[in-house]
PDB file of C-alpha atoms in Angstrom:
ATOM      1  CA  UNK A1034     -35.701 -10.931  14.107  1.00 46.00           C
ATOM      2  CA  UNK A1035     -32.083 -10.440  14.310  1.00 42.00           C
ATOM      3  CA  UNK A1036     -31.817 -12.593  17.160  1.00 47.00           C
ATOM      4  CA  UNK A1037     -34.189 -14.763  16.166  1.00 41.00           C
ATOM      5  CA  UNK A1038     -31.777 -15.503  13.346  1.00 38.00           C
ATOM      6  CA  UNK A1039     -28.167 -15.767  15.784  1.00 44.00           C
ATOM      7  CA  UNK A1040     -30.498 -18.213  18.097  1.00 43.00           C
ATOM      8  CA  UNK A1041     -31.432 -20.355  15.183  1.00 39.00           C
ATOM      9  CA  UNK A1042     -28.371 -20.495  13.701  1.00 41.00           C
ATOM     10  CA  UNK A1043     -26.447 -21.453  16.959  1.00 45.00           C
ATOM     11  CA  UNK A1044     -28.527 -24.167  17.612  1.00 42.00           C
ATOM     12  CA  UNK A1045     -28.220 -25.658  14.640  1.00 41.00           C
ATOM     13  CA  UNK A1046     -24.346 -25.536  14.900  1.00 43.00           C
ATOM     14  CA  UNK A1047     -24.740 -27.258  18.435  1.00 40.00           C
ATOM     15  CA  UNK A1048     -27.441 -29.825  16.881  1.00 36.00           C
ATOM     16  CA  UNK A1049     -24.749 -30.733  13.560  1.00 36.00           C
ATOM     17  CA  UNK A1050     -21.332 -31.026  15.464  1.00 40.00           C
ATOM     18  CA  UNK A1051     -23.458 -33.471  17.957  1.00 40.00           C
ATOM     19  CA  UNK A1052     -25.078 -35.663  14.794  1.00 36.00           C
ATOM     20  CA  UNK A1053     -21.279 -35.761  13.953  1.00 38.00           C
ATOM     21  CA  UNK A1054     -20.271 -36.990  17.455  1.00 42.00           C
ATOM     22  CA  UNK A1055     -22.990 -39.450  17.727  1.00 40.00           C
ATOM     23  CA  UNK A1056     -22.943 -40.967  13.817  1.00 37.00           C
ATOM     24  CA  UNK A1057     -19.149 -41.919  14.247  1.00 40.00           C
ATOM     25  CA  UNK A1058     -17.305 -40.600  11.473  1.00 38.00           C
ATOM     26  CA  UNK A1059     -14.583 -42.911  12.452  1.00 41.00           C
ATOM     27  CA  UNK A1060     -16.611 -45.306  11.396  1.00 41.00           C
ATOM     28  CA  UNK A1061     -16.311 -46.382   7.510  1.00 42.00           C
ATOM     29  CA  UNK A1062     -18.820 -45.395   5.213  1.00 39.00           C
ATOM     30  CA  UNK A1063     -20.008 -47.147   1.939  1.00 43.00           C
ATOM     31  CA  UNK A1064     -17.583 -44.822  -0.112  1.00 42.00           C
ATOM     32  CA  UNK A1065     -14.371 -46.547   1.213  1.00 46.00           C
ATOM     33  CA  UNK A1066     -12.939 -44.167   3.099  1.00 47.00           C
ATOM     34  CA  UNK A1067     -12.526 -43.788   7.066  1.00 49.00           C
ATOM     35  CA  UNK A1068     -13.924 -40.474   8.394  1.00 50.00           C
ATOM     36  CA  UNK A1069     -12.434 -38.249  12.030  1.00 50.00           C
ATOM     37  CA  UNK A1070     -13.119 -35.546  13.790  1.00 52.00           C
ATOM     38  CA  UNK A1071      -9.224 -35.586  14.357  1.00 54.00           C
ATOM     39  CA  UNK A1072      -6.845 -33.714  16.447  1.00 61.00           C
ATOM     40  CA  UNK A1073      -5.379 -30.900  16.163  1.00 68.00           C
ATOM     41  CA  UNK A1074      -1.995 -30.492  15.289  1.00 84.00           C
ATOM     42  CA  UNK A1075       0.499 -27.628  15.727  1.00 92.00           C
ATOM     43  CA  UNK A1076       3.888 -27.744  13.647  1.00 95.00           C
ATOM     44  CA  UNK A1077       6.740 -25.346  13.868  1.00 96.00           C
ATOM     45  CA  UNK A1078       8.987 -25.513  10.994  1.00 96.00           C
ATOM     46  CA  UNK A1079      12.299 -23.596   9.571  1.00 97.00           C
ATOM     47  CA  UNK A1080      13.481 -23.387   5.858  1.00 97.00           C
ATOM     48  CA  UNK A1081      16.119 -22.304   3.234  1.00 97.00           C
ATOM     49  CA  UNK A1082      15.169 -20.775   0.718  1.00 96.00           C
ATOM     50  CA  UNK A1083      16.022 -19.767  -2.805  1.00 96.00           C
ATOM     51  CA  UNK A1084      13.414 -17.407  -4.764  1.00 94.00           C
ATOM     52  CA  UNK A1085      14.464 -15.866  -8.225  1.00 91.00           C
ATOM     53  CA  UNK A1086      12.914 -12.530  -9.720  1.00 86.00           C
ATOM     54  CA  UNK A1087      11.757 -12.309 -13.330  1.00 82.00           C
ATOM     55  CA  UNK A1088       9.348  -9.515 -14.875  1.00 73.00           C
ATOM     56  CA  UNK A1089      10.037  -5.702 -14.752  1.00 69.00           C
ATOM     57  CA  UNK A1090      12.485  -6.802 -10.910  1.00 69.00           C
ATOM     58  CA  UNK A1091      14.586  -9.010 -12.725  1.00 67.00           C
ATOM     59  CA  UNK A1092      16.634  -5.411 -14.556  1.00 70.00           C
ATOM     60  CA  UNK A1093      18.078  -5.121 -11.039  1.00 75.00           C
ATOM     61  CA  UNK A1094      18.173  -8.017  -8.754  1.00 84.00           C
ATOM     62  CA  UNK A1095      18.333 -12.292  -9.626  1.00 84.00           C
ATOM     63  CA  UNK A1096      18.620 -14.561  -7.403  1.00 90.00           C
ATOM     64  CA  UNK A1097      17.753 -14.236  -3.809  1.00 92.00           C
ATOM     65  CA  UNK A1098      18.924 -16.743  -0.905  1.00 96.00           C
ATOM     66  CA  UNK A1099      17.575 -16.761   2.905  1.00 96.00           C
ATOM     67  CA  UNK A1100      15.565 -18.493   5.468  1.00 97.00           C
ATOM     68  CA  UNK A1101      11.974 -18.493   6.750  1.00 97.00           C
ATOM     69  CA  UNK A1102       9.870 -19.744   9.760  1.00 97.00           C
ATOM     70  CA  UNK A1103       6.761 -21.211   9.538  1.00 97.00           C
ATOM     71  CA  UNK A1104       4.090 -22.250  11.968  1.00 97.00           C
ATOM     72  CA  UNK A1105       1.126 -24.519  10.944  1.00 97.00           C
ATOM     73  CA  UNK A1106      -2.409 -25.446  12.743  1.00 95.00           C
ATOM     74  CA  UNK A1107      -4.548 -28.011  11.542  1.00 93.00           C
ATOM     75  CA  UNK A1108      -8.563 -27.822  12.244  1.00 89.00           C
ATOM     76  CA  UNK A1109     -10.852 -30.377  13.876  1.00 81.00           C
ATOM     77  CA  UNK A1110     -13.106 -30.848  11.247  1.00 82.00           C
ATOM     78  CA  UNK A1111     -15.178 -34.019  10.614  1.00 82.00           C
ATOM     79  CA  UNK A1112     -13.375 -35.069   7.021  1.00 82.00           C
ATOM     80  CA  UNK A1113     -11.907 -37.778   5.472  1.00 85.00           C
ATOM     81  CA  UNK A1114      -8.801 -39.516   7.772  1.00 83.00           C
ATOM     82  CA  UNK A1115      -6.154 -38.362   4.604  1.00 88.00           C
ATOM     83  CA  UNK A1116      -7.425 -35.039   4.360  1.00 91.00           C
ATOM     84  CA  UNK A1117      -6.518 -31.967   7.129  1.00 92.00           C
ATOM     85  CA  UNK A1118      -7.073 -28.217   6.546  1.00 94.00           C
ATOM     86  CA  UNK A1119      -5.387 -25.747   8.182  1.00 95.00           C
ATOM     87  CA  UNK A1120      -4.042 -22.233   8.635  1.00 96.00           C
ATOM     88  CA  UNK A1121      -0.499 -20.741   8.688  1.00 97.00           C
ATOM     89  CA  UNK A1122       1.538 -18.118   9.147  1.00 97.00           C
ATOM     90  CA  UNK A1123       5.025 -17.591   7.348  1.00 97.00           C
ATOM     91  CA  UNK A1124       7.791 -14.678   7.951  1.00 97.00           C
ATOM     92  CA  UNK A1125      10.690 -15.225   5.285  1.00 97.00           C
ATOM     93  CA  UNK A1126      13.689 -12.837   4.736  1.00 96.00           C
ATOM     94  CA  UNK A1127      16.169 -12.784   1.607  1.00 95.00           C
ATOM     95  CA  UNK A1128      19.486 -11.372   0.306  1.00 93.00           C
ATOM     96  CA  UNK A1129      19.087 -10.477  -3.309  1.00 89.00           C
ATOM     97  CA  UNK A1130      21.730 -10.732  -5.839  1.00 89.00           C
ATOM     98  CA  UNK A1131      22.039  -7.424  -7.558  1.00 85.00           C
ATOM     99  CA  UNK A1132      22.909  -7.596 -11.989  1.00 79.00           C
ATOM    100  CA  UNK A1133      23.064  -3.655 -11.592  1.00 76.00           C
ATOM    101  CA  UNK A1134      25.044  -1.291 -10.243  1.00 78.00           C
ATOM    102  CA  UNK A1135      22.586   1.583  -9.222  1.00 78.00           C
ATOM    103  CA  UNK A1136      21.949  -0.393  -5.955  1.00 82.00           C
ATOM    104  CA  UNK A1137      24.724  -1.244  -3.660  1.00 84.00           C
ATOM    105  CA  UNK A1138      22.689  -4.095  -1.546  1.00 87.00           C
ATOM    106  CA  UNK A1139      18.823  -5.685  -1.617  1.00 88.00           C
ATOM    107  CA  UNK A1140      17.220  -7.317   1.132  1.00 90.00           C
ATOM    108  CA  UNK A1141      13.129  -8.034   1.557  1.00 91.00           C
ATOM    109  CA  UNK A1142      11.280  -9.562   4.268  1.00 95.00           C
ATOM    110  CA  UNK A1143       7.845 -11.304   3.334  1.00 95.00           C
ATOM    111  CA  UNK A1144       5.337 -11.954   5.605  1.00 97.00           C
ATOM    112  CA  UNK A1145       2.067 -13.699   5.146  1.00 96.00           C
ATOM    113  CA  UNK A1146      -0.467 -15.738   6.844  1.00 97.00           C
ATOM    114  CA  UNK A1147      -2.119 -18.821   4.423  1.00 97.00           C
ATOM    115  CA  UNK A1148      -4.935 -21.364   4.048  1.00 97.00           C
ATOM    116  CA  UNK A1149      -3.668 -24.967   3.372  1.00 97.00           C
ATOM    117  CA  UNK A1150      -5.181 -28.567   2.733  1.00 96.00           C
ATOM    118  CA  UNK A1151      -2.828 -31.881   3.759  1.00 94.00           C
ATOM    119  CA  UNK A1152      -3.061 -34.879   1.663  1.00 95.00           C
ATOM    120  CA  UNK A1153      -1.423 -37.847   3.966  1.00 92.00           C
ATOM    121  CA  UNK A1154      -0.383 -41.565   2.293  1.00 91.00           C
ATOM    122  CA  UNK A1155       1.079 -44.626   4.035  1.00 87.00           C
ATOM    123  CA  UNK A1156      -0.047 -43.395   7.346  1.00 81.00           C
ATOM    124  CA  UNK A1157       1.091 -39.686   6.838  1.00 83.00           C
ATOM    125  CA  UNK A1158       4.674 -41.119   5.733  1.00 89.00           C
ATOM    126  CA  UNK A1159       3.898 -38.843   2.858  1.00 94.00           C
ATOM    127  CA  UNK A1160       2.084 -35.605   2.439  1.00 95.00           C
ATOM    128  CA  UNK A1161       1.313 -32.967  -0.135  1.00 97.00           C
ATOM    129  CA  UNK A1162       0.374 -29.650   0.656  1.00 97.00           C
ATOM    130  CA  UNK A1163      -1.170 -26.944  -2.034  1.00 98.00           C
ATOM    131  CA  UNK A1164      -1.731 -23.749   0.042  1.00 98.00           C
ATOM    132  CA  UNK A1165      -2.293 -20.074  -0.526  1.00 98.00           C
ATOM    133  CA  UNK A1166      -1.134 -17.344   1.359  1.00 97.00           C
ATOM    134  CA  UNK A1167      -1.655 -13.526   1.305  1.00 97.00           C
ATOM    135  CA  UNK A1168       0.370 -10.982   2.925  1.00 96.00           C
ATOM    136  CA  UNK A1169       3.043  -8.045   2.709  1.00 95.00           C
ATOM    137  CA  UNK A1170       6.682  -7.781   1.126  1.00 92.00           C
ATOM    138  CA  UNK A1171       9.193  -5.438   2.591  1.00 93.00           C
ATOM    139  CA  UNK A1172      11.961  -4.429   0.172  1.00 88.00           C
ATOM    140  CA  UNK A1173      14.848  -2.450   1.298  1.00 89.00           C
ATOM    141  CA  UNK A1174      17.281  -1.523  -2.159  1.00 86.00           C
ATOM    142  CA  UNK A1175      20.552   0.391  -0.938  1.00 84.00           C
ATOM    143  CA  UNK A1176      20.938   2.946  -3.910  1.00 78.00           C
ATOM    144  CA  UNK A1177      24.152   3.963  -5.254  1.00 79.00           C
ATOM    145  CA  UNK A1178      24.947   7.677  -4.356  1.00 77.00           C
ATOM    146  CA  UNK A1179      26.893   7.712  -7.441  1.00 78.00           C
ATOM    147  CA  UNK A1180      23.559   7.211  -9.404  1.00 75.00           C
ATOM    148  CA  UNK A1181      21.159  10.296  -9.422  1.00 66.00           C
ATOM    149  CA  UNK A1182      17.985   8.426  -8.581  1.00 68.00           C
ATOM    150  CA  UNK A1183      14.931   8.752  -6.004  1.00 71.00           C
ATOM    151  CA  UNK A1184      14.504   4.884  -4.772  1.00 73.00           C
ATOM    152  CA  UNK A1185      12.933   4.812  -1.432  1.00 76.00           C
ATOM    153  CA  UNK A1186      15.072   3.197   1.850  1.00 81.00           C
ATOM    154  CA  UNK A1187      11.563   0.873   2.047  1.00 85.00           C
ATOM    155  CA  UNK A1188       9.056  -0.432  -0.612  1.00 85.00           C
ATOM    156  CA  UNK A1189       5.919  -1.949   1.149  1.00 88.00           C
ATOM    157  CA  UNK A1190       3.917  -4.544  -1.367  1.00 87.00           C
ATOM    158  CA  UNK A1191       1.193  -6.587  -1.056  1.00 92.00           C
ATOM    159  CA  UNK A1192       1.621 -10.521  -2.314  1.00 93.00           C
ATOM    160  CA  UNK A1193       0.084 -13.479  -3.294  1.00 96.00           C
ATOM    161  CA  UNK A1194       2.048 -17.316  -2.991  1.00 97.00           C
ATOM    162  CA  UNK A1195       0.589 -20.406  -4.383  1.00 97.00           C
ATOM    163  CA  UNK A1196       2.897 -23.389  -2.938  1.00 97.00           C
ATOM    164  CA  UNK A1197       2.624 -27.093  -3.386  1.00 98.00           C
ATOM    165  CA  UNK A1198       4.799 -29.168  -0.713  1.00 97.00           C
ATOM    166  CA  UNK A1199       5.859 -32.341  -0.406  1.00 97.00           C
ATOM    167  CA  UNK A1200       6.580 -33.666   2.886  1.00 96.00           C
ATOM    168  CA  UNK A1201       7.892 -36.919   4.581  1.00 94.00           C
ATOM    169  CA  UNK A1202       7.962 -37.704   8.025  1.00 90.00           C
ATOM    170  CA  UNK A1203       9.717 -41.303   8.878  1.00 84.00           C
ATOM    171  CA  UNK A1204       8.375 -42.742  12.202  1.00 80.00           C
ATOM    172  CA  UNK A1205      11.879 -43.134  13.318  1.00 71.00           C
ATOM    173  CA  UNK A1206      12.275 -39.799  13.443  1.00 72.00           C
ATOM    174  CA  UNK A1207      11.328 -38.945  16.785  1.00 76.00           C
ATOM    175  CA  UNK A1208       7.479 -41.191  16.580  1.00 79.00           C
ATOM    176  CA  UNK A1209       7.230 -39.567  13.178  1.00 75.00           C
ATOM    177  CA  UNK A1210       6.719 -36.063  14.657  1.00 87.00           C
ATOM    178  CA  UNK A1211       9.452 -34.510  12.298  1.00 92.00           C
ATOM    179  CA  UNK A1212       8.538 -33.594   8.827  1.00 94.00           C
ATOM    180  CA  UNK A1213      11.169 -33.117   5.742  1.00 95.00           C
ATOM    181  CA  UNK A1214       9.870 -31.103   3.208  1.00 96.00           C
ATOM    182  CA  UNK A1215      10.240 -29.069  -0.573  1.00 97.00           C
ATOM    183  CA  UNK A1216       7.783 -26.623  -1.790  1.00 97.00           C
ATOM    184  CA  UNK A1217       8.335 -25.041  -4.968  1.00 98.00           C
ATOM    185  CA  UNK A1218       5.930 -21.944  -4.694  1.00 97.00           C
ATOM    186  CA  UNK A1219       5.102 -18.952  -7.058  1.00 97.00           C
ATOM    187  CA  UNK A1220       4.820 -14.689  -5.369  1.00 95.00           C
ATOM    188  CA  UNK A1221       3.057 -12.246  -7.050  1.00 92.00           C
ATOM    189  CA  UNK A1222       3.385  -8.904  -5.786  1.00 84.00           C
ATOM    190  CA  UNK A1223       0.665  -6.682  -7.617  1.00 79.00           C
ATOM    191  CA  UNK A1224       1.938  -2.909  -8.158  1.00 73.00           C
ATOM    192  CA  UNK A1225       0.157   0.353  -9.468  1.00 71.00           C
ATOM    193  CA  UNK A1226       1.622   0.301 -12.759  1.00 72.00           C
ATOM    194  CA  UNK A1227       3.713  -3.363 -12.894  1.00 73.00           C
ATOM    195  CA  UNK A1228       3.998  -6.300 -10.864  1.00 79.00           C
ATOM    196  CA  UNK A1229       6.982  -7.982  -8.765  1.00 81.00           C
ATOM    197  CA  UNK A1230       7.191 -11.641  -9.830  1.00 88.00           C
ATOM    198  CA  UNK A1231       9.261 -14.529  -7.752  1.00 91.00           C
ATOM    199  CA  UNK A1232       9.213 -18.459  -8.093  1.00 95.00           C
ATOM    200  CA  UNK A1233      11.281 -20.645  -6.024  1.00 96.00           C
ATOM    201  CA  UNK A1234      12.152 -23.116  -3.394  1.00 97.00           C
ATOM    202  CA  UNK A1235      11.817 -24.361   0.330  1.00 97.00           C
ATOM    203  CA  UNK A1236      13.925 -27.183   1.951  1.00 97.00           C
ATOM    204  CA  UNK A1237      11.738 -27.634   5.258  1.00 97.00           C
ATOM    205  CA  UNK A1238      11.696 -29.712   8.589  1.00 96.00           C
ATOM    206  CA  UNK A1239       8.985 -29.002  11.329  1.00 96.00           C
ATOM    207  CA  UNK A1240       8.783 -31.003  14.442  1.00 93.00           C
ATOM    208  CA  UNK A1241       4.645 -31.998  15.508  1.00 90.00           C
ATOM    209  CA  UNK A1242       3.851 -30.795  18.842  1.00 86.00           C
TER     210      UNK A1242
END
C-alpha cells in the first residue's frame, strides 16, 4: 500500500510539472499578470552590519558592529514573473560594545540558514525581501578576573531573525547582476529563563551569478 502511495504520488508530480510546461505560464492569464517557470539564480553577497542589544543583554553590552556573508538561491517554481522564493544561508560575526566592566571584551558569531520571498519592480530595478531565518548564536564574553563571577568562555543560543530588505540593482552595474541593499532585521535568541534580544542593520551588495 505503501508503495502504492510513493507510485501515485510521483506520478502525479511528473503529470503537474508537465501541465505546467505545456499550459505556458509565460503566457498571460486573465488576472493581469505574466507567469514563469524562471531560472534559477545564485547570489553571493557581503554586508556591514550594526545590531544593538536591549532586554536582560543590554546590562552588559550595546552596540555591536561587524560583517556578514550571505549566499542566496532562488527556486524554479511556476509563479508570478515579480515573485521568487528562495533559500539562504547567512554567517555574521560582531564586536560588542561593553557598558560594564565585569567583561573585558564580547564577540558572537551567528549563523543561520533562512526562507525568503523576492518582490521585483521596474524589471527587478527594485526588490523587497521579507525572510526568516533560524539558526545558532555563538557568544564569547571575556570576564574580568578582577570580578568573582562564573561566565562561560562560550554561550551557544538558538535564534530567530525576521528581515525585510530592500534592494536595487541598476543595469549599468555590470547587466544589472549587482544588487545594493538595507535590511533592517529583528534576533530573538530564546533562553531557559530570559531571552537575548537584537534589532539592527545590513548595508549589502551581492553580485548574480
Amino acid at each position: 500500500m505503501k508503495k502504492l502511495f510513493l507510485i501515485l504520488l510521483f506520478t502525479s508530480g511528473v503529470l503537474t510539472f508537465s501541465f505546467a510546461q505545456d499550459v505556458g505560464f509565460d503566457d498571460d492569464i486573465d488576472s493581469g499578470f505574466s507567469y514563469d517557470i524562471g531560472d534559477s539564480a545564485l547570489r553571493l553577497g557581503c554586508s556591514f552590519t550594526w545590531q544593538t542589544a536591549f532586554g536582560d543583554l543590554s546590562f552588559f553590552v550595546g552596540n555591536h558592529l561587524g560583517g556578514a556573508v550571505k549566499t542566496e538561491y532562488d527556486f524554479r517554481l511556476p509563479v508570478p514573473n515579480f515573485l521568487k522564493f528562495g533559500v539562504s544561508t547567512k554567517v555574521r560575526a560582531n564586536f560588542g560594545f561593553l557598558k560594564d566592566d565585569i567583561l573585558l571584551s564580547f564577540w558572537n558569531v551567528q549563523a543561520a540558514p533562512g526562507l525568503y520571498a523576492r518582490f521585483s519592480f521596474l524589471e527587478e530595478t527594485f526588490i523587497i525581501q521579507p525572510e526568516l531565518s533560524y539558526g545558532a548564536q555563538f557568544n564569547f564574553p571575556e570576564k574580568n578576573p578582577e570580578y568573582n563571577n562564573d561566565l562561560k568562555k562560550l554561550y551557544v543560543d538558538q535564534m530567530l531573525e525576521m528581515s525585510l530588505g530592500f534592494r536595487f540593482s541598476p543595469e549599468k552595474l555590470f547587466n544589472g547582476n549587482i544588487e545594493l541593499g538595507v535590511t533592517p532585521f529583528y534576533i530573538l535568541g530564546p533562553e531557559k529563563n530570559s531571552s537575548a534580544h537584537y534589532a539592527g542593520a545590513e548595508l549589502s551588495v551581492f553580485y548574480k551569478f
